[in-house]
Amino acid sequence: MAELELTCAGSTLPEARDDIRRYCGLTGPDGEAAAPFRYFDTVPTHEDDLIGPGDILGAFVICPGAGRDEMVWFNGGGAAFCEQWLGSLPADVDLADADEATVGRICEFAELTQGIRLDVVTAVVHHKRPRLVPCFSTSLASRYRPLTGSDGEAAWPALVRSLRHDLTQEGNRAFLDAVCDELRAELDEPVPSRLRLVDIAVAMAA
């Protein structure tokens, strides 16, 4: 494991393994997991595409400032729209292995959801498709800005494709597989997806 590294947007994250383990509460002085791990990553969701309170409230945990306006959007038809959109996506495919049509639908998502913060709505649909749909975040957008040309929501299509490229790389696959194996052996809770582990590593390094 020591020789394996995670590379994102052309640069290595040397502390990625330790950061992920700390996020999950496996290392650190107090042994406490980060709040998003407890209240987002390990919160169960319906097996179908139905968006429930746990999906929305979990997204609020990782999106500071989210609240009434976002809840109004979801309750006013946004949740139903997201459920319909999720129905067009496979349920058991990693972003790294998704076909072009699926990647294209994910890239279009930002245009389809104007009027709602992209970080919030992608966190909700990520909770339903954790292997496939990234969570937009400023830390992730900033990391990939050299490749996408933007650190705002306009970066979304290029960010999705850049993440997909990185997830397909042999070294990254080996690193993420090894980390997942470690977490499965040590955690009682569900293990975040490989896609989510990249997001966690980037956020912890920011």
PDB file of C-alpha atoms in Angstrom:
ATOM      1  CA  MET A   1       0.000   0.000   0.000  1.00  0.00           C
ATOM      2  CA  ALA A   2       2.872   2.345   0.762  1.00  0.00           C
ATOM      3  CA  GLU A   3       3.872   2.611  -2.906  1.00  0.00           C
ATOM      4  CA  LEU A   4       0.342   3.310  -4.145  1.00  0.00           C
ATOM      5  CA  GLU A   5      -0.716   6.935  -4.619  1.00  0.00           C
ATOM      6  CA  LEU A   6      -3.765   8.871  -5.728  1.00  0.00           C
ATOM      7  CA  THR A   7      -3.272  11.350  -8.583  1.00  0.00           C
ATOM      8  CA  CYS A   8      -5.947  13.942  -9.365  1.00  0.00           C
ATOM      9  CA  ALA A   9      -5.742  16.561 -12.114  1.00  0.00           C
ATOM     10  CA  GLY A  10      -2.119  15.649 -12.736  1.00  0.00           C
ATOM     11  CA  SER A  11      -0.873  16.059  -9.163  1.00  0.00           C
ATOM     12  CA  THR A  12      -0.404  13.508  -6.419  1.00  0.00           C
ATOM     13  CA  LEU A  13      -2.228  13.635  -3.104  1.00  0.00           C
ATOM     14  CA  PRO A  14       0.455  12.105  -0.856  1.00  0.00           C
ATOM     15  CA  GLU A  15      -1.708  12.106   2.279  1.00  0.00           C
ATOM     16  CA  ALA A  16      -4.819  10.717   0.622  1.00  0.00           C
ATOM     17  CA  ARG A  17      -4.856   7.375   2.432  1.00  0.00           C
ATOM     18  CA  ASP A  18      -4.303   8.929   5.869  1.00  0.00           C
ATOM     19  CA  ASP A  19      -6.828  11.685   5.152  1.00  0.00           C
ATOM     20  CA  ILE A  20      -9.491   9.174   4.126  1.00  0.00           C
ATOM     21  CA  ARG A  21      -8.859   7.040   7.184  1.00  0.00           C
ATOM     22  CA  ARG A  22      -9.086  10.099   9.435  1.00  0.00           C
ATOM     23  CA  TYR A  23     -12.327  11.177   7.741  1.00  0.00           C
ATOM     24  CA  CYS A  24     -13.780   7.736   8.499  1.00  0.00           C
ATOM     25  CA  GLY A  25     -12.666   7.891  12.139  1.00  0.00           C
ATOM     26  CA  LEU A  26      -9.933   5.250  11.880  1.00  0.00           C
ATOM     27  CA  THR A  27      -7.043   7.537  12.827  1.00  0.00           C
ATOM     28  CA  GLY A  28      -6.620  10.782  14.690  1.00  0.00           C
ATOM     29  CA  PRO A  29      -6.370  11.783  18.343  1.00  0.00           C
ATOM     30  CA  ASP A  30     -10.050  11.270  19.177  1.00  0.00           C
ATOM     31  CA  GLY A  31     -10.949   8.514  16.737  1.00  0.00           C
ATOM     32  CA  GLU A  32     -14.111  10.385  15.734  1.00  0.00           C
ATOM     33  CA  ALA A  33     -15.304  10.294  12.146  1.00  0.00           C
ATOM     34  CA  ALA A  34     -16.037  13.548  10.329  1.00  0.00           C
ATOM     35  CA  ALA A  35     -19.670  14.644  10.533  1.00  0.00           C
ATOM     36  CA  PRO A  36     -20.288  14.109   6.799  1.00  0.00           C
ATOM     37  CA  PHE A  37     -19.248  10.473   7.129  1.00  0.00           C
ATOM     38  CA  ARG A  38     -21.799   9.884   9.889  1.00  0.00           C
ATOM     39  CA  TYR A  39     -24.618  11.972   8.465  1.00  0.00           C
ATOM     40  CA  PHE A  40     -24.124  11.678   4.700  1.00  0.00           C
ATOM     41  CA  ASP A  41     -21.959   8.771   3.595  1.00  0.00           C
ATOM     42  CA  THR A  42     -23.440   6.165   5.933  1.00  0.00           C
ATOM     43  CA  VAL A  43     -27.079   7.317   5.877  1.00  0.00           C
ATOM     44  CA  PRO A  44     -29.205   4.650   4.140  1.00  0.00           C
ATOM     45  CA  THR A  45     -31.353   5.463   1.126  1.00  0.00           C
ATOM     46  CA  HIS A  46     -34.279   3.767  -0.578  1.00  0.00           C
ATOM     47  CA  GLU A  47     -33.268   0.995  -2.977  1.00  0.00           C
ATOM     48  CA  ASP A  48     -35.303   2.602  -5.745  1.00  0.00           C
ATOM     49  CA  ASP A  49     -34.925   6.143  -7.113  1.00  0.00           C
ATOM     50  CA  LEU A  50     -37.279   7.704  -4.565  1.00  0.00           C
ATOM     51  CA  ILE A  51     -35.615  10.695  -2.904  1.00  0.00           C
ATOM     52  CA  GLY A  52     -36.356  10.770   0.804  1.00  0.00           C
ATOM     53  CA  PRO A  53     -35.615  13.143   3.685  1.00  0.00           C
ATOM     54  CA  GLY A  54     -32.329  11.386   4.437  1.00  0.00           C
ATOM     55  CA  ASP A  55     -31.020  12.096   0.940  1.00  0.00           C
ATOM     56  CA  ILE A  56     -31.833  15.797   1.174  1.00  0.00           C
ATOM     57  CA  LEU A  57     -30.821  16.371   4.788  1.00  0.00           C
ATOM     58  CA  GLY A  58     -27.615  14.417   4.227  1.00  0.00           C
ATOM     59  CA  ALA A  59     -26.772  16.737   1.345  1.00  0.00           C
ATOM     60  CA  PHE A  60     -27.333  19.728   3.613  1.00  0.00           C
ATOM     61  CA  VAL A  61     -24.630  18.362   5.941  1.00  0.00           C
ATOM     62  CA  ILE A  62     -21.943  18.607   3.262  1.00  0.00           C
ATOM     63  CA  CYS A  63     -23.236  21.835   1.687  1.00  0.00           C
ATOM     64  CA  PRO A  64     -22.833  24.759   4.105  1.00  0.00           C
ATOM     65  CA  GLY A  65     -25.603  27.326   3.894  1.00  0.00           C
ATOM     66  CA  ALA A  66     -28.158  25.002   2.323  1.00  0.00           C
ATOM     67  CA  GLY A  67     -31.602  25.297   3.840  1.00  0.00           C
ATOM     68  CA  ARG A  68     -35.040  26.734   3.144  1.00  0.00           C
ATOM     69  CA  ASP A  69     -34.589  27.722  -0.523  1.00  0.00           C
ATOM     70  CA  GLU A  70     -33.235  24.321  -1.441  1.00  0.00           C
ATOM     71  CA  MET A  71     -35.979  22.521   0.486  1.00  0.00           C
ATOM     72  CA  VAL A  72     -38.603  24.596  -1.323  1.00  0.00           C
ATOM     73  CA  TRP A  73     -37.040  23.596  -4.656  1.00  0.00           C
ATOM     74  CA  PHE A  74     -37.087  19.896  -3.834  1.00  0.00           C
ATOM     75  CA  ASN A  75     -40.616  20.004  -2.443  1.00  0.00           C
ATOM     76  CA  GLY A  76     -41.818  22.063  -5.409  1.00  0.00           C
ATOM     77  CA  GLY A  77     -41.029  19.437  -8.019  1.00  0.00           C
ATOM     78  CA  GLY A  78     -37.263  19.249  -7.847  1.00  0.00           C
ATOM     79  CA  ALA A  79     -37.237  15.882  -6.110  1.00  0.00           C
ATOM     80  CA  ALA A  80     -39.602  14.423  -8.700  1.00  0.00           C
ATOM     81  CA  PHE A  81     -37.411  15.759 -11.500  1.00  0.00           C
ATOM     82  CA  CYS A  82     -34.303  14.218  -9.941  1.00  0.00           C
ATOM     83  CA  GLU A  83     -36.082  10.878  -9.543  1.00  0.00           C
ATOM     84  CA  GLN A  84     -37.045  10.902 -13.212  1.00  0.00           C
ATOM     85  CA  TRP A  85     -33.485  11.811 -14.212  1.00  0.00           C
ATOM     86  CA  LEU A  86     -32.037   9.070 -12.031  1.00  0.00           C
ATOM     87  CA  GLY A  87     -34.260   6.606 -13.846  1.00  0.00           C
ATOM     88  CA  SER A  88     -32.235   7.243 -16.998  1.00  0.00           C
ATOM     89  CA  LEU A  89     -29.009   6.148 -15.297  1.00  0.00           C
ATOM     90  CA  PRO A  90     -27.750   2.647 -14.512  1.00  0.00           C
ATOM     91  CA  ALA A  91     -27.755   1.758 -10.823  1.00  0.00           C
ATOM     92  CA  ASP A  92     -24.703  -0.488 -10.683  1.00  0.00           C
ATOM     93  CA  VAL A  93     -22.011   1.192 -12.795  1.00  0.00           C
ATOM     94  CA  ASP A  94     -18.930   3.160 -11.748  1.00  0.00           C
ATOM     95  CA  LEU A  95     -18.218   6.480 -13.447  1.00  0.00           C
ATOM     96  CA  ALA A  96     -14.926   4.998 -14.645  1.00  0.00           C
ATOM     97  CA  ASP A  97     -16.801   2.286 -16.535  1.00  0.00           C
ATOM     98  CA  ALA A  98     -19.846   4.256 -17.712  1.00  0.00           C
ATOM     99  CA  ASP A  99     -20.606   4.434 -21.415  1.00  0.00           C
ATOM    100  CA  GLU A 100     -20.537   7.705 -23.314  1.00  0.00           C
ATOM    101  CA  ALA A 101     -24.314   8.141 -23.314  1.00  0.00           C
ATOM    102  CA  THR A 102     -24.411   7.887 -19.518  1.00  0.00           C
ATOM    103  CA  VAL A 103     -21.496  10.296 -19.083  1.00  0.00           C
ATOM    104  CA  GLY A 104     -23.227  12.713 -21.438  1.00  0.00           C
ATOM    105  CA  ARG A 105     -26.411  12.688 -19.327  1.00  0.00           C
ATOM    106  CA  ILE A 106     -24.395  13.425 -16.200  1.00  0.00           C
ATOM    107  CA  CYS A 107     -22.577  16.274 -17.958  1.00  0.00           C
ATOM    108  CA  GLU A 108     -25.934  17.828 -18.901  1.00  0.00           C
ATOM    109  CA  PHE A 109     -27.227  17.772 -15.337  1.00  0.00           C
ATOM    110  CA  ALA A 110     -26.053  21.283 -14.421  1.00  0.00           C
ATOM    111  CA  GLU A 111     -28.013  22.797 -17.311  1.00  0.00           C
ATOM    112  CA  LEU A 112     -31.118  20.854 -16.352  1.00  0.00           C
ATOM    113  CA  THR A 113     -31.102  22.028 -12.736  1.00  0.00           C
ATOM    114  CA  GLN A 114     -30.542  25.755 -13.004  1.00  0.00           C
ATOM    115  CA  GLY A 115     -32.126  27.570 -10.080  1.00  0.00           C
ATOM    116  CA  ILE A 116     -30.748  25.213  -7.456  1.00  0.00           C
ATOM    117  CA  ARG A 117     -27.222  25.113  -6.092  1.00  0.00           C
ATOM    118  CA  LEU A 118     -25.241  22.501  -7.984  1.00  0.00           C
ATOM    119  CA  ASP A 119     -23.414  21.272  -4.895  1.00  0.00           C
ATOM    120  CA  VAL A 120     -26.716  20.532  -3.152  1.00  0.00           C
ATOM    121  CA  VAL A 121     -28.515  18.815  -6.007  1.00  0.00           C
ATOM    122  CA  THR A 122     -25.493  16.727  -7.024  1.00  0.00           C
ATOM    123  CA  ALA A 123     -25.036  15.634  -3.399  1.00  0.00           C
ATOM    124  CA  VAL A 124     -28.636  14.393  -3.393  1.00  0.00           C
ATOM    125  CA  VAL A 125     -28.338  12.442  -6.644  1.00  0.00           C
ATOM    126  CA  HIS A 126     -24.876  11.189  -5.640  1.00  0.00           C
ATOM    127  CA  HIS A 127     -26.501   9.700  -2.558  1.00  0.00           C
ATOM    128  CA  LYS A 128     -28.689   7.672  -4.939  1.00  0.00           C
ATOM    129  CA  ARG A 129     -25.871   6.846  -7.391  1.00  0.00           C
ATOM    130  CA  PRO A 130     -22.697   7.023  -5.254  1.00  0.00           C
ATOM    131  CA  ARG A 131     -20.572   5.120  -7.759  1.00  0.00           C
ATOM    132  CA  LEU A 132     -21.624   7.167 -10.762  1.00  0.00           C
ATOM    133  CA  VAL A 133     -22.548  10.806 -10.088  1.00  0.00           C
ATOM    134  CA  PRO A 134     -19.932  13.110  -8.524  1.00  0.00           C
ATOM    135  CA  CYS A 135     -20.678  15.636  -5.808  1.00  0.00           C
ATOM    136  CA  PHE A 136     -19.837  19.104  -7.074  1.00  0.00           C
ATOM    137  CA  SER A 137     -17.785  21.072  -4.557  1.00  0.00           C
ATOM    138  CA  THR A 138     -15.540  24.116  -4.592  1.00  0.00           C
ATOM    139  CA  SER A 139     -12.589  22.025  -3.435  1.00  0.00           C
ATOM    140  CA  LEU A 140     -13.027  19.570  -6.293  1.00  0.00           C
ATOM    141  CA  ALA A 141     -13.600  22.321  -8.844  1.00  0.00           C
ATOM    142  CA  SER A 142     -10.520  24.200  -7.627  1.00  0.00           C
ATOM    143  CA  ARG A 143      -8.350  21.075  -7.828  1.00  0.00           C
ATOM    144  CA  TYR A 144      -9.407  20.460 -11.419  1.00  0.00           C
ATOM    145  CA  ARG A 145      -9.396  24.086 -12.577  1.00  0.00           C
ATOM    146  CA  PRO A 146      -6.147  23.649 -14.562  1.00  0.00           C
ATOM    147  CA  LEU A 147      -8.005  21.090 -16.688  1.00  0.00           C
ATOM    148  CA  THR A 148     -11.510  22.588 -16.763  1.00  0.00           C
ATOM    149  CA  GLY A 149     -10.693  26.301 -16.932  1.00  0.00           C
ATOM    150  CA  SER A 150     -13.157  27.191 -14.172  1.00  0.00           C
ATOM    151  CA  ASP A 151     -13.650  26.621 -10.458  1.00  0.00           C
ATOM    152  CA  GLY A 152     -17.370  27.418 -10.580  1.00  0.00           C
ATOM    153  CA  GLU A 153     -20.448  25.505 -11.670  1.00  0.00           C
ATOM    154  CA  ALA A 154     -19.555  26.110 -15.329  1.00  0.00           C
ATOM    155  CA  ALA A 155     -16.784  23.553 -14.844  1.00  0.00           C
ATOM    156  CA  TRP A 156     -19.267  20.698 -14.322  1.00  0.00           C
ATOM    157  CA  PRO A 157     -19.142  18.936 -17.743  1.00  0.00           C
ATOM    158  CA  ALA A 158     -15.349  19.092 -17.960  1.00  0.00           C
ATOM    159  CA  LEU A 159     -15.052  18.153 -14.286  1.00  0.00           C
ATOM    160  CA  VAL A 160     -17.124  15.007 -14.795  1.00  0.00           C
ATOM    161  CA  ARG A 161     -14.968  13.924 -17.726  1.00  0.00           C
ATOM    162  CA  SER A 162     -11.714  14.741 -15.924  1.00  0.00           C
ATOM    163  CA  LEU A 163     -12.792  12.747 -12.883  1.00  0.00           C
ATOM    164  CA  ARG A 164     -13.771   9.851 -15.108  1.00  0.00           C
ATOM    165  CA  HIS A 165     -10.340   9.933 -16.762  1.00  0.00           C
ATOM    166  CA  ASP A 166      -8.543   9.895 -13.415  1.00  0.00           C
ATOM    167  CA  LEU A 167     -10.709   7.046 -12.128  1.00  0.00           C
ATOM    168  CA  THR A 168      -9.749   4.916 -15.128  1.00  0.00           C
ATOM    169  CA  GLN A 169      -6.017   5.213 -14.483  1.00  0.00           C
ATOM    170  CA  GLU A 170      -4.401   1.970 -13.378  1.00  0.00           C
ATOM    171  CA  GLY A 171      -2.535   3.530 -10.455  1.00  0.00           C
ATOM    172  CA  ASN A 172      -5.644   5.238  -9.126  1.00  0.00           C
ATOM    173  CA  ARG A 173      -7.717   2.077  -9.498  1.00  0.00           C
ATOM    174  CA  ALA A 174      -5.127   0.135  -7.513  1.00  0.00           C
ATOM    175  CA  PHE A 175      -4.974   2.804  -4.803  1.00  0.00           C
ATOM    176  CA  LEU A 176      -8.741   3.072  -4.441  1.00  0.00           C
ATOM    177  CA  ASP A 177      -9.220  -0.707  -4.461  1.00  0.00           C
ATOM    178  CA  ALA A 178      -6.638  -1.053  -1.689  1.00  0.00           C
ATOM    179  CA  VAL A 179      -8.230   1.688   0.417  1.00  0.00           C
ATOM    180  CA  CYS A 180     -11.693   0.166  -0.047  1.00  0.00           C
ATOM    181  CA  ASP A 181     -10.365  -3.210   1.101  1.00  0.00           C
ATOM    182  CA  GLU A 182      -8.860  -1.597   4.212  1.00  0.00           C
ATOM    183  CA  LEU A 183     -12.071   0.232   5.054  1.00  0.00           C
ATOM    184  CA  ARG A 184     -14.225  -2.859   4.594  1.00  0.00           C
ATOM    185  CA  ALA A 185     -11.986  -4.754   7.000  1.00  0.00           C
ATOM    186  CA  GLU A 186     -12.070  -2.056   9.688  1.00  0.00           C
ATOM    187  CA  LEU A 187     -15.428  -0.296   9.445  1.00  0.00           C
ATOM    188  CA  ASP A 188     -18.815  -1.464  10.635  1.00  0.00           C
ATOM    189  CA  GLU A 189     -20.487   1.153   8.413  1.00  0.00           C
ATOM    190  CA  PRO A 190     -20.872   1.129   4.612  1.00  0.00           C
ATOM    191  CA  VAL A 191     -17.700   2.052   2.719  1.00  0.00           C
ATOM    192  CA  PRO A 192     -17.826   5.130   0.461  1.00  0.00           C
ATOM    193  CA  SER A 193     -17.551   4.497  -3.263  1.00  0.00           C
ATOM    194  CA  ARG A 194     -14.284   4.976  -5.139  1.00  0.00           C
ATOM    195  CA  LEU A 195     -15.711   8.140  -6.671  1.00  0.00           C
ATOM    196  CA  ARG A 196     -16.622   9.494  -3.255  1.00  0.00           C
ATOM    197  CA  LEU A 197     -13.175   8.603  -1.874  1.00  0.00           C
ATOM    198  CA  VAL A 198     -11.611  10.882  -4.482  1.00  0.00           C
ATOM    199  CA  ASP A 199     -13.931  13.689  -3.393  1.00  0.00           C
ATOM    200  CA  ILE A 200     -13.036  13.072   0.259  1.00  0.00           C
ATOM    201  CA  ALA A 201      -9.298  13.014  -0.430  1.00  0.00           C
ATOM    202  CA  VAL A 202      -9.445  16.268  -2.402  1.00  0.00           C
ATOM    203  CA  ALA A 203     -11.579  18.004   0.243  1.00  0.00           C
ATOM    204  CA  MET A 204      -9.317  16.876   3.087  1.00  0.00           C
ATOM    205  CA  ALA A 205      -6.246  18.137   1.205  1.00  0.00           C
ATOM    206  CA  ALA A 206      -7.743  21.549   0.446  1.00  0.00           C
TER     207      ALA A 206
END
